[in-house]
């Protein structure tokens, strides 16, 4: 392959110049400074900040959002080919040989989309948390952790090199650990936090190895340096880097085989579920794949691996969602599935990068809205999360019901709601891949759409259906305006965001200089989308037949083998225990045994020999002259005897 051809395949991300920032964009570091300052004040200020800490947490996030809007408007004032701007902050790691890492921020079409999502939806979730956490004595600390998370996530998406991205990546992992385990007095929350932390460390190992391989191969870790030289590497090296990046993405985005932490992470407060596990953190893996488009464009094997992981996970998560009675865990399985759609799209290469980002952005609205709706239900039901003890809430929690319904219609893809405009094109693009692989991937995505309609209809009827199954003493009530107002805004986004982004190819054209132009145009109400809509209707109808017409038992029936397996997360934990944890324990025990018996045994043996020998030789040193004289005589006789033997 010639250099020019490889450079073309690497994509626009490798060729479009990144210009120095000018004017208002010179202050892009404020995007990080606002939430970081809020985290420092709230976490170090102590109880003195309790009275107003939650307000500061919201204000810093809103300030970052306001600056993000200004930066976005400024970006639109430049020609499309000149919208990628770089802000050099300082030399983070000075030159050590060839290794030099400046801390710079890249404001381009891709990063600004994430900035607006993180700060915009994040601010709505923080406002919601004012009401949700109003009675928690540690509310100030909670908002400090949220600010820390937002700052780390912004660093992840704004970094202009992989090392700074990795710093944000690890910061997000730390904040996630702190937030999932925020109610650490609950053993389940503490265990869930540790599980999330450890599972993400496995993925982080892949990302760190990918960065090391990039520096070894290209002598650079900056996006411009890596993407500019990517065509000079061998195919095997590019594939290895791509697979290692995929491993990192699987950890953060809860994709197979590192998905099991996401369901347990629902032990954290509901705003955590909405912010981290719906709108932002779990999308970091998708961002990593799309940002690294010039690498994946040159490796069909790496792209195939991404599509396989995405297709398998979207089915895996959807099946799990069908059997969960915990409303938050049902939505968590849904999140896993929807991220699978994004990964599938990203694995399709230039055809799907923009589609993945479109679904990611619309998902941020409707899934955050669904989680906040679930939190509103939990708030009104005395912290109950078992949907078998809900029912009849549509009449007593009307705002929650309407906003949740908007999210429901968006996620299953009913026009004109967002999911129809962003998920159906992914199914269409999968089939457009052609061949056996295209048929398999498209069918998996189509089947996932039907299952999504089924389990989300199940959630709707079990939660808001007419039959009331409340416990005695429970008095459901609507949440206060500080909680319902963000839900209303997110519901509007669930209705409008998809169409706004995809009609007239608005988002695809905007992202084109970074991720390339898909060679296929995706219309709406195509034969594939019509079939998808029919499958969705069938799935919803089955959900209504099983949970709308029939009475829902308060105690879950035993169910089939598939149902039992789905309740146990399709044995994901058992598989990880068998494949990773148990062999790891055996390896650890073997290493300890070898260390104790081998290395320590050898050292101790040498020490014992020296100690024993010195002890015995010490007895020779008696201090008596006659003993020394006798020793000299014996030595002299032995020497004379030896000389006589030599002469003979």
XYZ file of C-alpha atoms in Angstrom:
648
model
C 0.000 0.000 0.000
C 1.432 3.357 -0.968
C 1.777 6.139 1.559
C -0.695 8.359 -0.269
C -3.353 5.654 -0.402
C -2.852 4.762 3.250
C -3.035 8.410 4.196
C -6.320 8.706 2.348
C -7.692 5.649 4.118
C -6.605 7.076 7.458
C -9.315 9.643 7.008
C -9.804 13.364 7.398
C -8.819 13.227 11.047
C -5.252 12.688 9.936
C -5.222 15.377 7.284
C -7.233 18.368 8.517
C -4.919 20.942 10.057
C -5.408 21.895 13.691
C -4.905 25.654 13.985
C -3.947 27.630 17.103
C -6.906 28.931 19.059
C -7.741 32.603 18.808
C -10.002 34.970 20.695
C -12.457 33.389 23.084
C -11.123 29.888 22.430
C -7.822 30.794 24.109
C -9.703 30.470 27.393
C -10.873 26.916 26.721
C -9.058 25.812 29.886
C -11.975 27.426 31.755
C -14.058 24.418 30.724
C -11.900 22.350 33.076
C -11.247 25.077 35.621
C -14.898 25.724 36.556
C -15.865 22.199 37.682
C -12.362 21.482 39.034
C -12.536 24.593 41.229
C -15.964 23.536 42.449
C -14.628 20.089 43.368
C -11.666 21.567 45.275
C -13.837 24.014 47.236
C -16.497 21.449 48.104
C -14.125 18.618 49.013
C -11.647 20.733 50.988
C -13.975 23.407 52.348
C -15.517 21.100 54.928
C -18.820 21.654 56.687
C -18.592 25.399 56.149
C -19.792 24.804 52.585
C -22.739 22.562 53.520
C -25.340 25.323 53.287
C -24.496 26.389 49.736
C -22.279 23.606 48.368
C -24.994 22.153 46.122
C -25.585 25.581 44.583
C -21.872 26.009 43.861
C -21.748 22.554 42.274
C -24.556 23.474 39.894
C -23.147 26.948 39.185
C -19.731 25.646 38.114
C -21.282 23.101 35.754
C -23.602 25.737 34.284
C -20.640 28.100 33.840
C -18.797 25.408 31.879
C -21.914 24.852 29.764
C -22.223 28.586 29.057
C -18.607 28.730 27.915
C -19.155 25.602 25.826
C -22.042 27.290 24.023
C -19.881 30.374 23.374
C -17.049 28.188 22.035
C -19.533 26.320 19.814
C -20.948 29.521 18.357
C -17.414 30.809 17.769
C -16.551 27.547 15.996
C -19.500 27.946 13.645
C -18.021 31.262 12.538
C -15.022 29.491 10.954
C -14.998 27.598 7.653
C -15.553 23.861 8.148
C -11.923 23.010 7.374
C -10.644 25.493 10.002
C -12.818 24.602 12.967
C -10.259 22.374 14.668
C -8.382 24.604 17.114
C -5.691 23.774 19.658
C -5.074 25.478 22.997
C -1.634 24.855 24.496
C -1.891 25.071 28.283
C 1.592 24.106 29.527
C 4.335 21.498 29.217
C 3.034 18.698 31.384
C 5.921 16.248 30.884
C 9.072 18.061 29.626
C 11.188 16.384 26.983
C 12.803 13.144 28.185
C 14.599 11.900 25.121
C 11.887 11.666 22.476
C 9.084 11.613 25.056
C 7.402 14.984 25.442
C 3.798 15.545 26.510
C 2.411 19.076 26.491
C -1.017 19.535 28.028
C -3.130 20.854 25.197
C -6.829 21.026 24.480
C -8.350 20.302 21.071
C -11.572 22.106 20.270
C -13.016 20.500 17.166
C -16.387 19.306 15.954
C -16.174 16.002 17.825
C -14.990 17.320 21.173
C -17.478 20.215 21.222
C -20.369 17.752 20.851
C -19.209 15.981 23.995
C -18.577 19.249 25.821
C -22.174 20.350 25.263
C -23.513 16.913 26.228
C -21.415 16.609 29.400
C -22.024 20.110 30.681
C -25.593 20.541 29.392
C -27.145 17.230 30.434
C -24.780 17.147 33.407
C -26.080 20.493 34.673
C -29.676 19.265 34.431
C -28.764 16.185 36.457
C -27.023 18.299 39.098
C -30.096 20.506 39.417
C -32.224 17.373 39.809
C -29.815 16.153 42.509
C -30.572 19.244 44.627
C -33.992 17.786 45.318
C -33.063 14.111 45.204
C -30.250 14.478 47.747
C -31.935 17.175 49.839
C -32.050 15.072 52.997
C -28.600 13.542 52.669
C -26.184 14.944 55.289
C -23.277 14.521 52.863
C -24.899 16.333 49.937
C -22.012 18.808 49.691
C -19.500 15.967 49.270
C -21.744 14.368 46.652
C -21.727 17.530 44.553
C -17.952 17.751 44.966
C -17.602 14.271 43.478
C -19.953 15.201 40.625
C -17.833 18.270 39.829
C -14.712 16.104 39.927
C -16.296 13.702 37.479
C -17.333 16.458 35.062
C -13.833 17.979 35.119
C -12.219 14.582 34.425
C -14.680 13.785 31.639
C -14.027 17.138 29.988
C -10.279 16.502 30.115
C -10.863 13.114 28.483
C -12.724 14.532 25.494
C -10.722 17.769 25.127
C -7.179 16.367 25.401
C -5.069 16.677 22.270
C -2.949 13.610 23.055
C -3.467 10.107 24.365
C -1.553 10.592 27.631
C -3.722 13.528 28.709
C -6.771 11.559 27.543
C -5.573 8.721 29.768
C -5.313 11.090 32.734
C -8.953 12.093 32.222
C -9.818 8.430 31.663
C -8.391 7.518 35.079
C -9.964 10.560 36.714
C -13.363 9.440 35.469
C -12.699 5.989 36.906
C -11.820 7.459 40.301
C -14.886 9.702 40.380
C -17.073 6.791 39.333
C -15.695 4.700 42.190
C -16.417 7.478 44.682
C -19.943 8.082 43.396
C -21.034 4.451 43.062
C -19.862 3.804 46.614
C -21.146 7.125 47.957
C -23.547 5.331 50.317
C -20.664 3.267 51.627
C -22.618 2.238 54.729
C -24.391 -0.188 52.355
C -22.167 -3.255 51.779
C -23.700 -3.704 48.321
C -22.657 -0.172 47.312
C -19.098 -0.650 48.574
C -18.782 -3.946 46.689
C -20.262 -2.431 43.513
C -17.765 0.440 43.631
C -14.832 -1.947 43.949
C -16.194 -4.122 41.163
C -16.508 -1.162 38.810
C -13.020 0.039 39.705
C -11.373 -3.342 39.121
C -13.248 -4.109 35.895
C -12.228 -0.734 34.505
C -8.606 -1.359 35.449
C -8.611 -4.355 33.093
C -9.738 -2.137 30.244
C -7.319 0.601 31.276
C -4.453 -1.856 30.869
C -5.393 -2.205 27.206
C -5.448 1.572 26.701
C -2.101 2.060 28.443
C -0.463 -0.672 26.338
C -1.920 0.924 23.193
C -0.368 4.272 24.142
C 3.013 2.634 24.763
C 2.851 0.874 21.400
C 1.963 4.166 19.704
C 5.008 5.893 21.159
C 7.278 2.955 20.282
C 5.971 2.925 16.700
C 5.419 6.605 15.913
C 7.578 8.386 18.501
C 4.572 10.475 19.523
C 1.409 10.237 21.609
C -0.305 13.362 20.239
C -3.293 12.927 17.958
C -1.643 14.878 15.171
C 1.619 12.936 15.504
C -0.012 9.504 15.614
C -2.619 10.112 12.921
C -0.092 11.797 10.650
C 2.243 8.784 10.777
C -0.273 5.981 11.092
C 0.087 4.980 7.445
C 3.780 4.164 7.998
C 3.089 1.302 10.427
C 2.592 -2.326 9.481
C -0.870 -3.818 9.333
C -0.181 -6.053 12.327
C 0.863 -3.100 14.469
C -2.215 -1.086 13.521
C -4.465 -4.042 14.311
C -2.754 -4.560 17.675
C -3.242 -0.900 18.591
C -6.881 -1.059 17.498
C -7.613 -4.177 19.560
C -5.937 -2.691 22.641
C -8.001 0.483 22.241
C -11.099 -1.711 21.959
C -10.196 -3.409 25.242
C -10.029 -0.004 26.910
C -13.369 0.963 25.365
C -14.995 -2.267 26.589
C -14.070 -1.421 30.176
C -15.451 2.124 30.211
C -18.472 1.435 28.008
C -19.475 -1.839 29.728
C -19.156 -3.978 26.614
C -18.519 -7.703 26.524
C -16.569 -9.170 28.248
C -16.179 -6.299 30.776
C -19.867 -5.465 31.144
C -20.786 -6.960 34.510
C -19.914 -3.891 36.617
C -22.615 -1.687 35.102
C -25.604 -3.514 36.589
C -24.169 -3.479 40.111
C -23.286 0.205 39.733
C -26.988 0.997 40.152
C -26.312 0.864 43.912
C -25.198 4.497 43.675
C -27.663 7.411 43.958
C -29.888 7.782 40.897
C -28.243 11.036 39.662
C -25.034 8.995 39.432
C -26.803 6.448 37.241
C -28.102 9.221 35.004
C -24.852 11.163 34.690
C -22.201 8.460 34.607
C -24.000 5.362 33.386
C -26.331 6.898 30.834
C -25.117 10.196 29.421
C -21.347 10.443 29.793
C -18.903 7.895 31.243
C -20.193 4.834 29.407
C -19.913 6.759 26.142
C -16.173 7.339 26.672
C -15.351 4.085 24.891
C -17.364 5.155 21.846
C -15.523 8.483 21.876
C -12.173 6.659 21.996
C -13.030 4.535 18.953
C -14.347 7.465 16.910
C -11.472 9.762 17.919
C -9.061 7.015 16.793
C -10.815 6.691 13.421
C -7.576 7.061 11.388
C -6.238 3.966 13.169
C -9.359 1.842 12.711
C -9.744 2.922 9.098
C -6.530 1.050 8.300
C -7.455 -2.207 10.045
C -10.480 -4.155 8.863
C -9.811 -6.790 11.543
C -9.980 -4.215 14.347
C -13.190 -2.769 12.908
C -14.690 -6.250 12.664
C -13.851 -6.868 16.313
C -15.614 -3.625 17.274
C -18.758 -4.576 15.336
C -18.836 -8.079 16.834
C -18.475 -6.712 20.370
C -21.196 -4.131 19.718
C -23.652 -6.594 18.147
C -23.138 -9.193 20.886
C -23.480 -6.622 23.668
C -26.639 -5.029 22.298
C -28.341 -8.437 22.388
C -26.767 -9.375 25.716
C -27.946 -6.205 27.460
C -31.416 -6.356 25.905
C -32.003 -9.917 27.077
C -30.897 -9.013 30.604
C -33.255 -6.024 30.608
C -36.199 -8.335 29.929
C -35.848 -10.139 33.269
C -34.937 -7.399 35.749
C -37.555 -6.326 38.290
C -35.338 -3.542 39.672
C -36.278 -0.555 37.500
C -32.762 0.889 37.558
C -31.153 -2.428 36.620
C -33.607 -2.863 33.752
C -32.490 0.547 32.477
C -28.850 -0.425 33.070
C -29.273 -3.431 30.780
C -30.824 -1.036 28.291
C -27.794 1.244 28.540
C -25.479 -1.669 27.849
C -27.563 -2.521 24.788
C -27.735 1.028 23.434
C -23.976 1.502 23.797
C -23.709 -1.732 21.818
C -25.542 -0.012 18.957
C -23.038 2.835 19.092
C -20.073 0.434 19.075
C -21.590 -1.460 16.165
C -21.924 1.779 14.216
C -18.386 2.894 15.077
C -17.047 -0.477 13.889
C -18.562 0.098 10.460
C -15.885 2.736 9.824
C -16.584 5.949 7.896
C -20.117 4.719 7.224
C -20.947 4.694 10.906
C -18.787 7.112 12.906
C -21.227 10.016 12.673
C -24.170 7.647 13.218
C -22.567 6.425 16.447
C -22.171 9.994 17.700
C -25.728 10.903 16.672
C -27.172 8.001 18.659
C -24.835 8.823 21.541
C -26.129 12.390 21.735
C -29.803 11.497 21.477
C -29.276 8.653 23.970
C -27.889 11.199 26.411
C -31.292 12.893 26.453
C -33.698 9.986 26.595
C -31.681 7.677 28.824
C -30.864 10.432 31.322
C -34.579 11.276 31.312
C -35.499 7.633 31.928
C -33.085 7.336 34.836
C -34.302 10.574 36.383
C -37.853 9.295 35.955
C -36.868 6.084 37.728
C -35.346 8.186 40.511
C -38.562 10.208 40.756
C -40.552 6.994 41.133
C -38.132 5.741 43.767
C -38.371 9.082 45.573
C -42.171 8.893 45.641
C -42.259 5.201 46.622
C -40.114 5.350 49.782
C -36.954 4.215 47.944
C -38.623 1.115 46.497
C -37.101 -0.048 43.174
C -38.982 -3.340 42.628
C -41.395 -2.762 39.744
C -43.576 -5.604 41.026
C -44.484 -3.296 43.899
C -45.364 -0.352 41.647
C -48.310 -0.058 39.279
C -50.956 2.624 39.005
C -48.439 5.487 39.194
C -49.619 7.183 36.005
C -52.449 8.894 37.870
C -50.488 10.006 40.943
C -47.188 10.982 39.281
C -48.424 12.575 36.075
C -45.334 14.621 35.170
C -43.064 11.654 35.804
C -45.347 9.454 33.715
C -45.442 11.821 30.740
C -41.687 12.507 30.709
C -40.900 8.809 31.156
C -43.236 8.017 28.262
C -41.299 10.409 26.035
C -38.079 8.582 26.902
C -39.787 5.234 26.305
C -40.996 6.226 22.830
C -37.569 7.629 22.004
C -35.609 4.545 23.003
C -37.818 2.104 21.120
C -37.647 4.314 18.018
C -41.201 5.505 17.376
C -41.269 8.498 14.992
C -40.914 11.415 15.458
C -38.963 10.662 18.655
C -35.177 10.704 18.699
C -34.412 7.001 18.562
C -36.117 6.599 15.201
C -33.736 9.091 13.585
C -30.543 7.753 15.189
C -30.988 4.001 15.763
C -32.684 2.967 12.524
C -29.864 4.396 10.346
C -27.430 2.167 12.289
C -29.514 -0.898 11.411
C -29.640 0.272 7.799
C -25.868 0.825 7.725
C -25.237 -2.632 9.195
C -27.218 -4.276 6.408
C -25.468 -2.023 3.870
C -22.147 -3.607 4.838
C -23.216 -6.473 2.606
C -22.248 -10.116 2.604
C -22.741 -12.573 5.408
C -21.301 -10.248 8.037
C -23.684 -7.449 7.050
C -26.670 -9.787 7.221
C -25.640 -11.076 10.662
C -24.922 -7.641 12.101
C -28.078 -6.104 10.652
C -30.246 -8.949 11.896
C -28.721 -8.698 15.377
C -29.447 -4.959 15.445
C -32.977 -5.526 14.152
C -33.652 -8.226 16.745
C -32.262 -5.935 19.445
C -34.793 -3.262 18.433
C -37.658 -5.699 18.943
C -36.356 -6.865 22.322
C -35.869 -3.237 23.362
C -39.513 -2.501 22.598
C -40.544 -5.558 24.629
C -38.602 -4.870 27.817
C -39.276 -1.133 27.800
C -43.002 -1.819 27.378
C -42.654 -4.206 30.308
C -41.096 -1.423 32.372
C -43.879 0.987 31.432
C -46.761 -1.314 32.362
C -45.147 -2.709 35.504
C -44.468 0.823 36.744
C -47.393 2.907 35.519
C -50.062 0.290 34.700
C -53.507 0.517 36.293
C -53.164 -2.260 38.887
C -51.732 -0.886 42.150
C -49.365 -3.175 44.034
C -48.054 -0.804 46.701
C -47.134 -1.902 50.175
C -49.160 -0.601 53.109
C -47.921 2.760 54.293
C -46.575 3.828 50.872
C -48.078 7.071 49.580
C -46.762 7.850 46.070
C -46.460 11.530 45.237
C -45.017 13.690 42.495
C -41.478 14.979 42.899
C -40.797 18.675 43.580
C -40.262 21.101 40.667
C -36.480 21.119 41.131
C -36.588 17.457 40.077
C -39.362 17.519 37.490
C -38.062 20.584 35.597
C -34.910 18.817 34.322
C -37.075 15.816 33.454
C -39.301 18.004 31.276
C -36.309 19.494 29.434
C -34.844 16.035 28.817
C -38.242 14.846 27.568
C -38.243 17.662 25.021
C -34.762 16.549 23.946
C -36.057 12.968 23.669
C -38.619 14.238 21.200
C -36.567 16.719 19.190
C -32.855 15.891 19.429
C -32.743 13.028 16.932
C -34.595 14.832 14.198
C -32.636 18.035 14.765
C -29.316 16.184 14.459
C -30.130 13.899 11.534
C -32.586 15.697 9.264
C -30.760 17.352 6.356
C -27.632 15.427 7.530
C -26.922 18.303 9.900
C -24.666 16.385 12.316
C -23.053 14.247 9.610
C -21.977 17.351 7.700
C -20.763 19.013 10.896
C -18.557 16.044 11.856
C -17.304 15.364 8.322
C -13.902 17.093 8.669
C -13.094 14.938 11.727
C -14.602 11.510 10.980
C -15.162 11.624 7.238
C -18.246 11.581 5.049
C -20.133 8.280 4.947
C -20.276 6.987 1.375
C -23.924 6.009 1.879
C -26.798 8.412 2.387
C -29.304 7.339 5.013
C -32.883 8.313 4.407
C -35.848 7.698 6.673
C -38.768 5.353 6.147
C -36.552 3.141 4.020
C -37.448 -0.559 3.638
C -35.114 -1.421 6.507
C -36.552 1.261 8.779
C -40.086 0.138 7.900
C -39.193 -3.438 8.871
C -37.536 -2.147 12.040
C -40.663 -0.189 12.948
C -42.787 -3.285 12.392
C -40.476 -5.342 14.625
C -40.710 -2.644 17.307
C -44.528 -2.735 17.143
C -44.482 -6.526 17.509
C -42.128 -6.295 20.502
C -44.287 -3.648 22.170
C -47.424 -5.698 21.503
C -45.871 -8.743 23.176
C -44.952 -6.574 26.144
C -48.536 -5.352 26.390
C -49.932 -8.890 26.140
C -47.693 -10.178 28.922
C -47.683 -7.190 31.272
C -50.505 -4.894 30.180
C -53.427 -7.300 29.917
C -52.320 -9.750 32.590
C -51.997 -9.086 36.267
C -48.389 -8.755 37.381
C -47.642 -11.033 40.365
C -45.971 -9.346 43.317
C -43.594 -12.297 43.629
C -41.640 -13.123 40.500
C -42.434 -16.579 39.077
C -39.588 -19.005 38.606
C -39.632 -18.671 34.834
C -37.847 -20.584 32.090
C -34.165 -21.390 31.937
C -33.611 -18.296 29.754
C -35.402 -16.110 32.299
C -33.356 -17.535 35.157
C -30.166 -16.969 33.168
C -31.189 -13.373 32.365
C -31.899 -12.684 36.045
C -28.365 -13.848 36.753
C -27.015 -11.440 34.101
C -26.519 -14.332 31.657
C -23.877 -15.664 34.038
C -21.486 -12.844 33.255
C -20.165 -12.832 36.808
C -19.808 -16.617 36.804
C -17.883 -16.470 33.533
C -15.555 -13.755 34.811
C -15.026 -15.740 37.996
C -14.198 -18.919 36.069
C -12.082 -17.361 33.330
C -10.394 -14.483 35.156
C -10.801 -14.549 38.937
C -10.165 -18.238 39.765
C -7.180 -18.625 37.411
C -5.878 -15.340 38.803
C -6.145 -16.688 42.333
C -4.355 -19.887 41.348
C -1.622 -17.927 39.615
C -1.269 -15.699 42.671
C -1.044 -18.684 45.015
C 1.498 -20.348 42.717
C 3.538 -17.163 42.654
C 3.402 -16.900 46.459
C 4.414 -20.568 46.814
C 7.305 -20.104 44.374
C 8.355 -16.954 46.217
C 8.197 -18.631 49.618
C 9.635 -22.030 48.678
C 11.810 -21.027 45.759
C 13.274 -17.569 46.056
C 12.930 -17.183 49.838
C 13.906 -20.856 50.304
C 17.159 -20.383 48.385
C 17.996 -17.189 50.257
C 17.168 -18.773 53.604
C 19.221 -21.882 52.760
C 22.319 -19.828 51.960
C 21.797 -17.837 55.144
C 21.417 -21.022 57.197
C 24.607 -22.521 55.733
C 26.572 -19.390 56.464
C 25.086 -19.114 59.944
C 25.739 -22.766 60.793
C 29.256 -22.687 59.433
C 30.144 -19.531 61.323
C 28.704 -21.022 64.505
C 30.839 -24.121 64.202
C 33.983 -22.200 63.237
C 33.419 -19.883 66.170
C 34.154 -22.800 68.519
C 37.703 -22.991 67.157
C 38.447 -19.508 68.522
C 38.962 -20.552 72.181
C 41.513 -17.912 73.253
C 43.977 -20.516 74.683
C 47.582 -20.389 73.353
C 48.055 -24.121 73.796
C 45.053 -24.787 71.520
C 46.428 -22.507 68.819
C 49.881 -24.134 69.130
C 48.346 -27.572 68.751
C 46.442 -26.385 65.682
C 49.666 -25.004 64.168
C 51.440 -28.324 64.852
C 48.710 -30.356 63.237
C 48.669 -27.996 60.250
C 52.432 -28.232 59.884
C 52.343 -32.051 60.016
C 49.589 -32.118 57.387
C 51.613 -29.791 55.168
C 54.781 -31.900 55.498
C 52.779 -35.041 54.788
C 51.306 -33.475 51.642
C 54.754 -32.451 50.383
C 56.134 -35.960 50.955
C 53.225 -37.458 49.009
C 53.893 -35.075 46.136
C 57.577 -36.043 45.977
C 56.698 -39.736 45.953
